[in-house]
Each structure stands twice: as C-alpha cells, then as structure tokens.
PDB file of C-alpha atoms in Angstrom:
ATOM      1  CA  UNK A 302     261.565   5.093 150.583  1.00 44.00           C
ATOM      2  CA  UNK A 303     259.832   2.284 149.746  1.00 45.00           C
ATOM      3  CA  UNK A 304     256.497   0.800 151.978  1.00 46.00           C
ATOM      4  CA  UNK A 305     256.000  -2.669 152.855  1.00 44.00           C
ATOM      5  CA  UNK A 306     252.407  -4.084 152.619  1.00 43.00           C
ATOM      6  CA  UNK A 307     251.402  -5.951 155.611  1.00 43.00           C
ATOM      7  CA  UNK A 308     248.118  -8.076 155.103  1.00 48.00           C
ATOM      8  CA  UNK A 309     245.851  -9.446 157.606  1.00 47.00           C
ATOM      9  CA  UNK A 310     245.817 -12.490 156.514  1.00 44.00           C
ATOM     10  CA  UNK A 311     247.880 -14.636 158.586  1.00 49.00           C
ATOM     11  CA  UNK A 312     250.435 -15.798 155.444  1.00 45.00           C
ATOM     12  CA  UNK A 313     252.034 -13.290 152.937  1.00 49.00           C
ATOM     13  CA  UNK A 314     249.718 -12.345 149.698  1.00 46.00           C
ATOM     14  CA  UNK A 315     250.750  -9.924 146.307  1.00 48.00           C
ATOM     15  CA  UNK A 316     248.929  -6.966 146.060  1.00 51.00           C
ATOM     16  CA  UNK A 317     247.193  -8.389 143.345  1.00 52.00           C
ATOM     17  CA  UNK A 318     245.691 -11.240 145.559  1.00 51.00           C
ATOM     18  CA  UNK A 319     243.838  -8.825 148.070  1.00 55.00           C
ATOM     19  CA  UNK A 320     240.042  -8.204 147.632  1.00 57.00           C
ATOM     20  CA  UNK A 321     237.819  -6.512 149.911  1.00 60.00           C
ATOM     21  CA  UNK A 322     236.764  -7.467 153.213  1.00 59.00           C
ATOM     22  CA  UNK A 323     233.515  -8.162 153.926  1.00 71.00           C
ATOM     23  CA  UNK A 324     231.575  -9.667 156.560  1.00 79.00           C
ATOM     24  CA  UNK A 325     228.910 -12.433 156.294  1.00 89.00           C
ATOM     25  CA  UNK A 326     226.035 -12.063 158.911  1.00 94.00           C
ATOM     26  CA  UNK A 327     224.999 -15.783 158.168  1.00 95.00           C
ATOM     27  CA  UNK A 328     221.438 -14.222 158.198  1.00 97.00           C
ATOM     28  CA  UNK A 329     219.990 -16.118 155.016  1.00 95.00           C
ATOM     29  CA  UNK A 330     216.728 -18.211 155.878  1.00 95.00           C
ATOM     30  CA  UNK A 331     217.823 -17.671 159.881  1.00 98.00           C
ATOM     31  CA  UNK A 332     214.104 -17.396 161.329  1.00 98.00           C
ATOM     32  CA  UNK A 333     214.036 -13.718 163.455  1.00 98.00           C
ATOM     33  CA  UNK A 334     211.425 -12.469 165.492  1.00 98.00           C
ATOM     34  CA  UNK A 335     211.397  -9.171 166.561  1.00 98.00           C
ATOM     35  CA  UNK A 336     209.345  -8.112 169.252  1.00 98.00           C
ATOM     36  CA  UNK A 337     207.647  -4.249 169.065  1.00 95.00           C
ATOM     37  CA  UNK A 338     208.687  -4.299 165.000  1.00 96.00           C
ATOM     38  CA  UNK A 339     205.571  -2.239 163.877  1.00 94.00           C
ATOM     39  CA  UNK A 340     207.519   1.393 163.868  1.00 91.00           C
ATOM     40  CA  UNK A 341     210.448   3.184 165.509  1.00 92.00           C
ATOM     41  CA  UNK A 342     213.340   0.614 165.963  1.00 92.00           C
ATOM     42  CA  UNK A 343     211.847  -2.224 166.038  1.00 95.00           C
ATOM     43  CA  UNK A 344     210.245  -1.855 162.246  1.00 96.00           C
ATOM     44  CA  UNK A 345     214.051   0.009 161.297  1.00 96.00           C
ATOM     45  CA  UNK A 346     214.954  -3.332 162.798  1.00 97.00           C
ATOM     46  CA  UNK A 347     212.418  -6.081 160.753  1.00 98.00           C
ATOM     47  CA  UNK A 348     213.596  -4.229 157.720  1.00 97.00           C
ATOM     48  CA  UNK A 349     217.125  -4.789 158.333  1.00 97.00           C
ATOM     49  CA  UNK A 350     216.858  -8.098 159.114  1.00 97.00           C
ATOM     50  CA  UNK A 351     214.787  -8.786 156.047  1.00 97.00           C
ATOM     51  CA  UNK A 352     217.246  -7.176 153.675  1.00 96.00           C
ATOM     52  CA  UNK A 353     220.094  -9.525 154.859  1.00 96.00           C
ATOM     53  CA  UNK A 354     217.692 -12.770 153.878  1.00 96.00           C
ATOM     54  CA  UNK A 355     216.177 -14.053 157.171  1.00 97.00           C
ATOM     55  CA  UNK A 356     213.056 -14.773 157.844  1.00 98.00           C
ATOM     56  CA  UNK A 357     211.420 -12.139 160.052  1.00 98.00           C
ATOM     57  CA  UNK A 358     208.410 -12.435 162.262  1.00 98.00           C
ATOM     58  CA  UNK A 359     206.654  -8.978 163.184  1.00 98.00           C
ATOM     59  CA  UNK A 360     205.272  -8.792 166.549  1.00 98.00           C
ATOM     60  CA  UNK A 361     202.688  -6.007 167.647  1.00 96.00           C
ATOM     61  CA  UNK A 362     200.195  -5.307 170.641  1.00 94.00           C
ATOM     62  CA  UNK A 363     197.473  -2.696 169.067  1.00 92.00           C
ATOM     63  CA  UNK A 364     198.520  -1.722 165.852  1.00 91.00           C
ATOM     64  CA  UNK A 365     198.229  -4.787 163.030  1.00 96.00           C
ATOM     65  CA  UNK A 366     198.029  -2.146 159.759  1.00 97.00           C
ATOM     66  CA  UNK A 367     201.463  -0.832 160.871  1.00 96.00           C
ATOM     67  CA  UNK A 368     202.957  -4.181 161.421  1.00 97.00           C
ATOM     68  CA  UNK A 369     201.609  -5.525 158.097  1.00 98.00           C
ATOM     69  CA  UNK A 370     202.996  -2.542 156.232  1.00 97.00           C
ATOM     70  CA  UNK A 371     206.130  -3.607 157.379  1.00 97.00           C
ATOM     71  CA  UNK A 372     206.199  -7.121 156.378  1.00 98.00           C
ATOM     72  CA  UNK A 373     205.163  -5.377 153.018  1.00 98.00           C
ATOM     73  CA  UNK A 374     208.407  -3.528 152.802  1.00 97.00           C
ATOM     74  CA  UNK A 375     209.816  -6.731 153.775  1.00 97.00           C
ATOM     75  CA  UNK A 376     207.899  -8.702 151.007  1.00 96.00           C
ATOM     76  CA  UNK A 377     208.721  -6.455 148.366  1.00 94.00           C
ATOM     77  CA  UNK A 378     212.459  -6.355 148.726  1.00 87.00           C
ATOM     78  CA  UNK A 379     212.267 -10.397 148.231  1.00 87.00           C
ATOM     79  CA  UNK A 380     211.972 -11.456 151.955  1.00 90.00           C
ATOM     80  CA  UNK A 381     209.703 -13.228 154.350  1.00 97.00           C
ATOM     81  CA  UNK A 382     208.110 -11.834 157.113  1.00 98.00           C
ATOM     82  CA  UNK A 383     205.145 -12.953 159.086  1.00 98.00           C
ATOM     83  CA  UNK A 384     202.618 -10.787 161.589  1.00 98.00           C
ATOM     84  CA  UNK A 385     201.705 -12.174 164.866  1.00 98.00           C
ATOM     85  CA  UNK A 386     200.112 -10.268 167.929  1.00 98.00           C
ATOM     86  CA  UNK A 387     202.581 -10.377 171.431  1.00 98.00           C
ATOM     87  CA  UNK A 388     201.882  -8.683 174.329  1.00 96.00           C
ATOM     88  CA  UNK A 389     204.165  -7.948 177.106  1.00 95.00           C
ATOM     89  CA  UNK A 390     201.406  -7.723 179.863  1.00 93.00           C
ATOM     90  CA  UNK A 391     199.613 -10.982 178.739  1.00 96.00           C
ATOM     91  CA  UNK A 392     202.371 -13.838 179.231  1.00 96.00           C
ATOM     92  CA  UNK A 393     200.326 -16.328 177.093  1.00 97.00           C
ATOM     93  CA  UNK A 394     200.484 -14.316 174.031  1.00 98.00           C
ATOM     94  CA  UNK A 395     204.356 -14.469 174.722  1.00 98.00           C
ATOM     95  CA  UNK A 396     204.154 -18.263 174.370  1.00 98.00           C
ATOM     96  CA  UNK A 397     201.483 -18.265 171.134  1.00 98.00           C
ATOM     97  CA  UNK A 398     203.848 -16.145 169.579  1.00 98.00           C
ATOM     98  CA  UNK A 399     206.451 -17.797 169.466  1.00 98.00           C
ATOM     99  CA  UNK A 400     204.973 -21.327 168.925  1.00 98.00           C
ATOM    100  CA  UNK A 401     203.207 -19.499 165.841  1.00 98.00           C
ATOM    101  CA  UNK A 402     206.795 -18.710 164.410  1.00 98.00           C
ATOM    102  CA  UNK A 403     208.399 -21.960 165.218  1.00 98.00           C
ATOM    103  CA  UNK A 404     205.459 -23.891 163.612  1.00 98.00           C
ATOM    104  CA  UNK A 405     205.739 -21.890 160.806  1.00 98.00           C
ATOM    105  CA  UNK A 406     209.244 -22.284 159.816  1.00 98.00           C
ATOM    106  CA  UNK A 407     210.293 -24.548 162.186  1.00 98.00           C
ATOM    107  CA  UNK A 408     212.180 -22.803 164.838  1.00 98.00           C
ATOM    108  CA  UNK A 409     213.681 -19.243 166.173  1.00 98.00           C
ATOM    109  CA  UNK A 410     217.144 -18.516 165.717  1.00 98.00           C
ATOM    110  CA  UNK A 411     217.409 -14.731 166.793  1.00 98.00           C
ATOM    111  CA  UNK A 412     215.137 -12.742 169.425  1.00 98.00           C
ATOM    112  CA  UNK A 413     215.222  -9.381 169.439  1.00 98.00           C
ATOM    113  CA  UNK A 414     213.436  -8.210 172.231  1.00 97.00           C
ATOM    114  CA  UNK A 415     212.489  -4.666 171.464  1.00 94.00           C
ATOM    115  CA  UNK A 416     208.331  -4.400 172.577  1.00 92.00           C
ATOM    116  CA  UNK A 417     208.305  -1.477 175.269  1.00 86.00           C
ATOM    117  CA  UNK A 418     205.584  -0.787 177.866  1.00 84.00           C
ATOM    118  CA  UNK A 419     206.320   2.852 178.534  1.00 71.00           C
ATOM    119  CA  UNK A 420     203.035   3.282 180.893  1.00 62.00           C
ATOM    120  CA  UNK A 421     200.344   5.746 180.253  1.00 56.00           C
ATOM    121  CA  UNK A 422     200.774   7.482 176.642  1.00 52.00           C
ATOM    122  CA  UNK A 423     204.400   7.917 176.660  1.00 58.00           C
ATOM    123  CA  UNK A 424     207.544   8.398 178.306  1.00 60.00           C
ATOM    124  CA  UNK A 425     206.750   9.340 182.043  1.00 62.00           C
ATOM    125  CA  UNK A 426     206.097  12.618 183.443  1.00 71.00           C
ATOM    126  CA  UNK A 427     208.832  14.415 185.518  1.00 72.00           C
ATOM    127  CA  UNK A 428     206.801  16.292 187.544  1.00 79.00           C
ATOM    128  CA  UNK A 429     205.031  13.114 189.392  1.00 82.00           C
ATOM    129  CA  UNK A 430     206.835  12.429 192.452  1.00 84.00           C
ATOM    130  CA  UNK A 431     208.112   9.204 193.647  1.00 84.00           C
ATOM    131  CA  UNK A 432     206.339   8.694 196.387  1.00 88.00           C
ATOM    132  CA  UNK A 433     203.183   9.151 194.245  1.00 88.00           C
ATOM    133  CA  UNK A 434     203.699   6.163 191.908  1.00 87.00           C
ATOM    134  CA  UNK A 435     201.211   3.627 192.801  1.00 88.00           C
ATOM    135  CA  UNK A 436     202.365   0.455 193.650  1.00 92.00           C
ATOM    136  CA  UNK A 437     200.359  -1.022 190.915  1.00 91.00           C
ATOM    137  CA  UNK A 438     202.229   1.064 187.949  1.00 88.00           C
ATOM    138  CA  UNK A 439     205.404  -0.329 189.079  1.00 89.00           C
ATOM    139  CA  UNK A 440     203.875  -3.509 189.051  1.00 93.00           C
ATOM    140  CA  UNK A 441     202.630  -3.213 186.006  1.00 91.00           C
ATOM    141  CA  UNK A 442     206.189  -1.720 184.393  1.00 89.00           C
ATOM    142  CA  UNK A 443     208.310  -4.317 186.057  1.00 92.00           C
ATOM    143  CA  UNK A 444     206.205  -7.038 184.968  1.00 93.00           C
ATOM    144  CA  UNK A 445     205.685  -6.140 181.369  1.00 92.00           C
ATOM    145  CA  UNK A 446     209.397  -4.288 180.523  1.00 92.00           C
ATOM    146  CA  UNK A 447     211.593  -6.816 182.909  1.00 95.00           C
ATOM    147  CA  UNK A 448     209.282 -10.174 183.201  1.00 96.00           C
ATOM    148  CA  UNK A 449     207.660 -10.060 179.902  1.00 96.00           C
ATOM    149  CA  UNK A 450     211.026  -9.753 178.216  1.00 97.00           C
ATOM    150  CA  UNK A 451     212.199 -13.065 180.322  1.00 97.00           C
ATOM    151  CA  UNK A 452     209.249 -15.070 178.656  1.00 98.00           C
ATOM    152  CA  UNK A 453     209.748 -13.989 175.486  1.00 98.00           C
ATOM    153  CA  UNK A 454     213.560 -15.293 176.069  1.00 98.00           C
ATOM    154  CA  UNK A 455     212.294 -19.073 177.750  1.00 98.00           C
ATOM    155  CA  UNK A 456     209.249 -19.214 174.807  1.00 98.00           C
ATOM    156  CA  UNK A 457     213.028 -19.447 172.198  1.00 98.00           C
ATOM    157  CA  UNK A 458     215.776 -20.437 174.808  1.00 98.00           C
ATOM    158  CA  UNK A 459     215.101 -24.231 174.266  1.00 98.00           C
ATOM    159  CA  UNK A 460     215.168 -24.470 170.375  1.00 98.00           C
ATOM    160  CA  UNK A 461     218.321 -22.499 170.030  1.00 98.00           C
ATOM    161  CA  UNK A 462     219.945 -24.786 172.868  1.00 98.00           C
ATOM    162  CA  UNK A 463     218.719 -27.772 170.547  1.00 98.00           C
ATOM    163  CA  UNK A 464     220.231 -26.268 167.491  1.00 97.00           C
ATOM    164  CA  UNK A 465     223.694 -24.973 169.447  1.00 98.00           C
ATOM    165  CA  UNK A 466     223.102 -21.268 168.195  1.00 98.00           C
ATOM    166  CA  UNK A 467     221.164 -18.555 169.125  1.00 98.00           C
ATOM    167  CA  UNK A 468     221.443 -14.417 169.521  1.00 98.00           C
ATOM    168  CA  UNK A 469     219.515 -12.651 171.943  1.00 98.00           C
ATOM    169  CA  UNK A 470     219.518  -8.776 171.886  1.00 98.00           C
ATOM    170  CA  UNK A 471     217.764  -6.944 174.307  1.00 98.00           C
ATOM    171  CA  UNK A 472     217.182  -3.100 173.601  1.00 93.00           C
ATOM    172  CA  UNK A 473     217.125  -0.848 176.885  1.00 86.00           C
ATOM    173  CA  UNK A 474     217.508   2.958 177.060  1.00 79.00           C
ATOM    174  CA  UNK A 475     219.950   5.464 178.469  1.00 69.00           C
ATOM    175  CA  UNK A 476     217.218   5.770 180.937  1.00 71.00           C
ATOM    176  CA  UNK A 477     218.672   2.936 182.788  1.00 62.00           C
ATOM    177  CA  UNK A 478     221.894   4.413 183.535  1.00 72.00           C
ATOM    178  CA  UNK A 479     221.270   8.209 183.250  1.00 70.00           C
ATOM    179  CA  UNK A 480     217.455   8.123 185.421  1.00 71.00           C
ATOM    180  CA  UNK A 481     215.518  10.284 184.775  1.00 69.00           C
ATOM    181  CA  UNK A 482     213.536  13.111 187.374  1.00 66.00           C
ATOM    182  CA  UNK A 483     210.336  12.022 188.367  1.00 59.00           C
ATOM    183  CA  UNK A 484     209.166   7.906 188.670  1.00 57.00           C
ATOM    184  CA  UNK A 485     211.734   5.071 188.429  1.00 81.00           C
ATOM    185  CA  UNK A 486     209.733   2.303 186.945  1.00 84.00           C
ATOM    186  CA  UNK A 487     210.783   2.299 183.704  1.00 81.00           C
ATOM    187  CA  UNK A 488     214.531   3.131 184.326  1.00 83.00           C
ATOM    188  CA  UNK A 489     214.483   0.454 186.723  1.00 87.00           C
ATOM    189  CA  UNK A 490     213.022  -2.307 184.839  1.00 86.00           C
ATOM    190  CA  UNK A 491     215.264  -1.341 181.791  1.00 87.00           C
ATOM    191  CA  UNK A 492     218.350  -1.756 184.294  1.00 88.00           C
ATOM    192  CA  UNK A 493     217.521  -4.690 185.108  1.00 92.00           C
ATOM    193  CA  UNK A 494     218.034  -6.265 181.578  1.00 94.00           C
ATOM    194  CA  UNK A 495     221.877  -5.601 182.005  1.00 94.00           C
ATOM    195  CA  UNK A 496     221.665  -8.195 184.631  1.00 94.00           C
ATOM    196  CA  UNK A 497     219.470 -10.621 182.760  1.00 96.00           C
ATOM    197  CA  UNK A 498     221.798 -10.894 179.748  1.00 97.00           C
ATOM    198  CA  UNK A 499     224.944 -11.057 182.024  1.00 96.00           C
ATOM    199  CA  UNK A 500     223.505 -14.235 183.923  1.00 97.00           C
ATOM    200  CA  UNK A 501     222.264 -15.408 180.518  1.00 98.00           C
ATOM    201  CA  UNK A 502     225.470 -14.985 178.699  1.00 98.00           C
ATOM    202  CA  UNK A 503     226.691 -17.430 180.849  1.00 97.00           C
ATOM    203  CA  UNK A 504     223.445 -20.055 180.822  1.00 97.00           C
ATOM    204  CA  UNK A 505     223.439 -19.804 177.480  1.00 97.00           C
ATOM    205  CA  UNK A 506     227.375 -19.579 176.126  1.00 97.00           C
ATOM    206  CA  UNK A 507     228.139 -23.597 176.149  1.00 96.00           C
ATOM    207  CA  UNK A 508     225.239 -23.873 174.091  1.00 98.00           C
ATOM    208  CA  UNK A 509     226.624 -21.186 170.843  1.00 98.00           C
ATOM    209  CA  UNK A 510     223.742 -18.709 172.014  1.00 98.00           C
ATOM    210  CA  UNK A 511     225.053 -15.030 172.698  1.00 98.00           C
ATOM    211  CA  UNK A 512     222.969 -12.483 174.859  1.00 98.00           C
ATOM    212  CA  UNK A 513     223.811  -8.656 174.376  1.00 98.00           C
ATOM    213  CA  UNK A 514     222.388  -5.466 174.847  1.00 96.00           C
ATOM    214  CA  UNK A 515     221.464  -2.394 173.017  1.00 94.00           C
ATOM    215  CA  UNK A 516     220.694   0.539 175.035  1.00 87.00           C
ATOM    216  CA  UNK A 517     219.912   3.502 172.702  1.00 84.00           C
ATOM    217  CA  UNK A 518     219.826   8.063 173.745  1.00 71.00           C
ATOM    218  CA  UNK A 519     217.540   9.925 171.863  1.00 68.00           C
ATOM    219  CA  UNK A 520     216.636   7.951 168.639  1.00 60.00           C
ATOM    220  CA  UNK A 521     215.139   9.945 165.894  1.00 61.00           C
ATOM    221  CA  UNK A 522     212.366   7.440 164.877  1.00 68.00           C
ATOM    222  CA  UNK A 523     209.166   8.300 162.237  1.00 69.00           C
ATOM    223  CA  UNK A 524     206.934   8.104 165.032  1.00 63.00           C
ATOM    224  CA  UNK A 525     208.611  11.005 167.147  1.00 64.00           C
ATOM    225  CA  UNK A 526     207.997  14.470 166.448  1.00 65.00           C
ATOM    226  CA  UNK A 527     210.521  17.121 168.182  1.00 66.00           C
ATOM    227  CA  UNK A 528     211.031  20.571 167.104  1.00 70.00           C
ATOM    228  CA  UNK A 529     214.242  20.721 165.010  1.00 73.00           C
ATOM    229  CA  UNK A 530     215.955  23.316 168.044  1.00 67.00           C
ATOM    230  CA  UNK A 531     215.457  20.666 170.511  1.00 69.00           C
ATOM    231  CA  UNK A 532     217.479  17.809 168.393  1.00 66.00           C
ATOM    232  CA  UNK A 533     219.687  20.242 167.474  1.00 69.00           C
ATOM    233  CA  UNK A 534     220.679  20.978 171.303  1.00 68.00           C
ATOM    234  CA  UNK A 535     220.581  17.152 171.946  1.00 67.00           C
ATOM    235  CA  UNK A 536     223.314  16.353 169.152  1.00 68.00           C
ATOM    236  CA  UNK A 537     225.354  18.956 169.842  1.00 69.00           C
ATOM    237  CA  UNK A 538     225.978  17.055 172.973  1.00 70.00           C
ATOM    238  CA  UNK A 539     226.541  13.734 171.751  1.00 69.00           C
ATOM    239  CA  UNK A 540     230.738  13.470 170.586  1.00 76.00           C
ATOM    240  CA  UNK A 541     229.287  13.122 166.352  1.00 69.00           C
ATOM    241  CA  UNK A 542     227.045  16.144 166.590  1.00 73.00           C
ATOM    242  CA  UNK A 543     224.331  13.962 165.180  1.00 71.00           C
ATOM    243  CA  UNK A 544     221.338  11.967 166.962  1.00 71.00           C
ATOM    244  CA  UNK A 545     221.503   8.484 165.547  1.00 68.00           C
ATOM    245  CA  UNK A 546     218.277   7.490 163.640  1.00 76.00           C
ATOM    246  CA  UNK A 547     216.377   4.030 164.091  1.00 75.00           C
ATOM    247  CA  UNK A 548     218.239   2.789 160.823  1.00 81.00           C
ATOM    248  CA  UNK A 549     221.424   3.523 162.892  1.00 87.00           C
ATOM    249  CA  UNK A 550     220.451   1.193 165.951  1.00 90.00           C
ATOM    250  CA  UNK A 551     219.176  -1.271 163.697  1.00 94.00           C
ATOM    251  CA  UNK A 552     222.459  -1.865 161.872  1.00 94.00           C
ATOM    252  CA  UNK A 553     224.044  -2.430 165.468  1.00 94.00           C
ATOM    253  CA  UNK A 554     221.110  -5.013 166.740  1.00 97.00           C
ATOM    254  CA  UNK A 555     221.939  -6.817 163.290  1.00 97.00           C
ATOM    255  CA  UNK A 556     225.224  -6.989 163.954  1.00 97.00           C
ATOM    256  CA  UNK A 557     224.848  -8.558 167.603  1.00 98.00           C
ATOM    257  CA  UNK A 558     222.497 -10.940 166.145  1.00 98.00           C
ATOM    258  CA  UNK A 559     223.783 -12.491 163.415  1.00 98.00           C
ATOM    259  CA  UNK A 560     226.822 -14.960 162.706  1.00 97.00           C
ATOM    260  CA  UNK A 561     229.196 -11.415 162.000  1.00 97.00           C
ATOM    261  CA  UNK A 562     229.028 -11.493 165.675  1.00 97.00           C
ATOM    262  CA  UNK A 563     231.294 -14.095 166.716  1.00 96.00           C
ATOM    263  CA  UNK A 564     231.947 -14.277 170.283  1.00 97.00           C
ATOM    264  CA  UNK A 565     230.413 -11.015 172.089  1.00 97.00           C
ATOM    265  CA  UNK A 566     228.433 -11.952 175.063  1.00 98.00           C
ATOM    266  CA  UNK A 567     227.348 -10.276 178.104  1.00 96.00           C
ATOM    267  CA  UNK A 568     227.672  -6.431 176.786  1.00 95.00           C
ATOM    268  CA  UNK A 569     225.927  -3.448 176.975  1.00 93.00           C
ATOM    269  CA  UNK A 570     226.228  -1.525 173.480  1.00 91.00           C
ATOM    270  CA  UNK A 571     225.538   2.275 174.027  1.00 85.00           C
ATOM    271  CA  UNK A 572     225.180   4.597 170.329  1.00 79.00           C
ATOM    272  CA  UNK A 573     226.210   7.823 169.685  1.00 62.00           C
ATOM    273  CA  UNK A 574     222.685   9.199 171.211  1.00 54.00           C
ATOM    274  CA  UNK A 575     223.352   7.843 174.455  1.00 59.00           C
ATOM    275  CA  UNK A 576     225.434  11.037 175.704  1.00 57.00           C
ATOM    276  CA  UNK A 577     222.554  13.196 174.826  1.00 53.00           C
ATOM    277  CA  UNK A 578     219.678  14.016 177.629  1.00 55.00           C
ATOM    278  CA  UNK A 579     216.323  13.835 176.440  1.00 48.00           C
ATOM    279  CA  UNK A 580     214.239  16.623 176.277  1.00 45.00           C
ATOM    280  CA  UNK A 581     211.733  16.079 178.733  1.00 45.00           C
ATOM    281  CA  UNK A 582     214.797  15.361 181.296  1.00 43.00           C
ATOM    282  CA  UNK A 583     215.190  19.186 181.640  1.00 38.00           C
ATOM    283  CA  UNK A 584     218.309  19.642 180.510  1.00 34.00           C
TER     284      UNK A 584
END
C-alpha cells in the first residue's frame, strides 16, 4: 500500500521541495507599547515582543527599577525598549505616554493594554459584601480598569488608522466571566472590555487594525507566591493539568498582535488556566 502526499500548498510539490512551515509575526522595528510591562505578564510580554525585533515601550505606575530591568533584558538580547511612566487613574499620563513613544520612533503600531488597577493591595476580598463597596471604589475601578484602558486605545487609534494597520490586545481575567464572591468592581470593569473590542473590531477593521482579547485563569507569574498544594489543586482542574505561566500568555498576546495574526477580530482568547478557580474564590 502505497501513501499519497498531499501538500498544503495549493499546486502539487516533490517531497524534496517541502521545507518547514513557519510563521512570520512581521514584528521587526514594529513600535509596541505595552502597558503594566514591569513584571507578571506584562514584562513576560515586553520580553516577547523584544525577542521577535520590535521596538518595545515599557510602561509602569510606581515601580521604574522593575521596568528598567526589563528593558535591560530587552537591551541585551539586541532589542529596543524604552521606559515611560502611565497611569490608569491619571488620564494625562495616558496621553504623555504615548506621545513620548510616537515622538520617539515615530508612531505605535501595537497596544497591548495590560496595566491593572486591582484596588487596595491586591485582588479583592471575598468576605466584603456588596452592599458595602463604596460608591467611590467602583468609581475608582471602572474608571481606571474600563476608562483608562479606552484612552490608552484613542492616545494610538489615530496613527494606526493613518498607517492602515494596527493590533490592539486587551488582557482581562476569568474574573469577568466566572465572578467572583464578594465586590463586583473589578469583574465588572474587566467584562466590559469584551464589549469594547467587539464595537472596536468593527470601528477599526476598514482601517487593517484588529482588536482582540486575552482573558487569562490563574497565571503563575514571578511576582505571585502560592503554596505548591494550592496550584497543584488549581491545575488539576484545568483539561492540561498544568497552570499556564506568564511566558505562556505572552506567546498568545504576540500572536494576536503581530502580522501572524491575519484576520482575527472581535475575540475573546481564554488559556488553559481559565477553567481553574482561584484560590481565594473558595473553591
């Protein structure tokens, strides 16, 4: 019996003429600027981005040492990366931001928006009731995770228009479709990019400028310490058996932003983690 080879290519090639596949992210002097890049994701991300040849701009709100180590790593593989100070809360440091990067090297081609305002010192505490939220907090978390993220997206929107190409990638959480007990702010605010990058999908699509978004579980990051039986419950109920690391989530925000990604708009991209409930949602 013998078997026919059927390529991919769309006309008939010997065996002899197939190579590899690989794919091109089109990333090489593309200008990047990831939001929240001074650890966790974001920095997993900046790295990433920097090892496939762009241009990367590091944004953080209190910690400069961290961000500048990372344009290090950047630096020493052969890249460029540049520091600048964003903050989700003020919307004019949005603006500086940007205009920093695009008088730099002359204009933004990806945005990944990744900068987080969790609230407090960390994710939020289950046992607070809704009802005992202040108004103010949810101010605060709507305005920094949901409006924040918009200006970050009009301080680029109008260069990539110019240019006819632009990705967007907005990172969410699990949070936004599992909840969480306790206060909705965050969840909520995280929801509500889904809806952002739908409507924008469409604003932007004539113009070659994609929107998607991320929304990672239970990322093992280097700035999260968990005892090991706790992860170990979590990824044995995620369909791998393994929580996805930052480096993990990375490679798929690269992928959505770059030229490999050809034509996916409008999409919510959930990893591996995403099945797994976080440990301080009881269960």
């Amino acid at each position: 019996m013998s078997l026919t080879y059927i390529p991919y290519w769309p006309y008939p090639i010997s065996k002899d003429e197939r190579t590899p596949y690989t794919v091109d992210t089109e990333l090489r002097d593309r200008v990047v600027l990831v939001t929240g890049a001074s650890s966790g994701i974001g920095a997993a991300t900046a790295r990433a981005y920097g090892r496939e040849g762009a241009r990367v701009a590091i944004t953080y709100r209190n910690n400069p040492d961290k961000a500048e180590k990372v344009a290090a790593d950047i630096e020493a593989l052969g890249g460029q990366a540049h520091v600048v100070r964003l903050d989700l809360e003020d919307l004019p440091t949005i603006d500086q931001a940007a205009a920093t990067v695009i008088e730099r090297w002359g204009g933004i081609d990806v945005l990944v928006a990744n900068a987080v305002r969790w609230g407090g010192d960390g994710p939020p505490d289950p046992s607070v009731r809704f009802e005992d939220v202040p108004m103010k907090e949810w101010e605060a978390m709507i305005n920094a995770n949901l409006v924040g993220t918009a200006a970050s997206i009009r301080a680029v929107l109008p260069g990539m228009r110019a240019r006819g190409w632009g990705r967007i990638v907005l990172i969410s959480s699990s949070v936004a479709e599992e909840g969480l007990p306790g206060p909705g702010p965050y969840g909520t605010a995280k929801s509500g990019l889904y809806g952002l990058a739908r409507s924008l999908a469409w604003d932007g699509g004539r113009d070659g400028i994609l929107v998607n978004v991320v929304a990672p579980g239970f990322t093992l990051t280097d700035s999260r310490d968990v005892p090991e039986f706790v992860t170990d419950a979590l990824a044995a109920a995620t369909p791998s058996r393994r929580l996805s690391n930052s480096g993990d989530v990375a490679k798929i925000i690269v992928f959505l932003g770059s030229g490999a990604n050809g034509n996916l708009t409008g999409e919510v991209i959930r990893d591996g983690s995403s099945a797994a409930r976080a440990p301080h949602l009881g269960g």
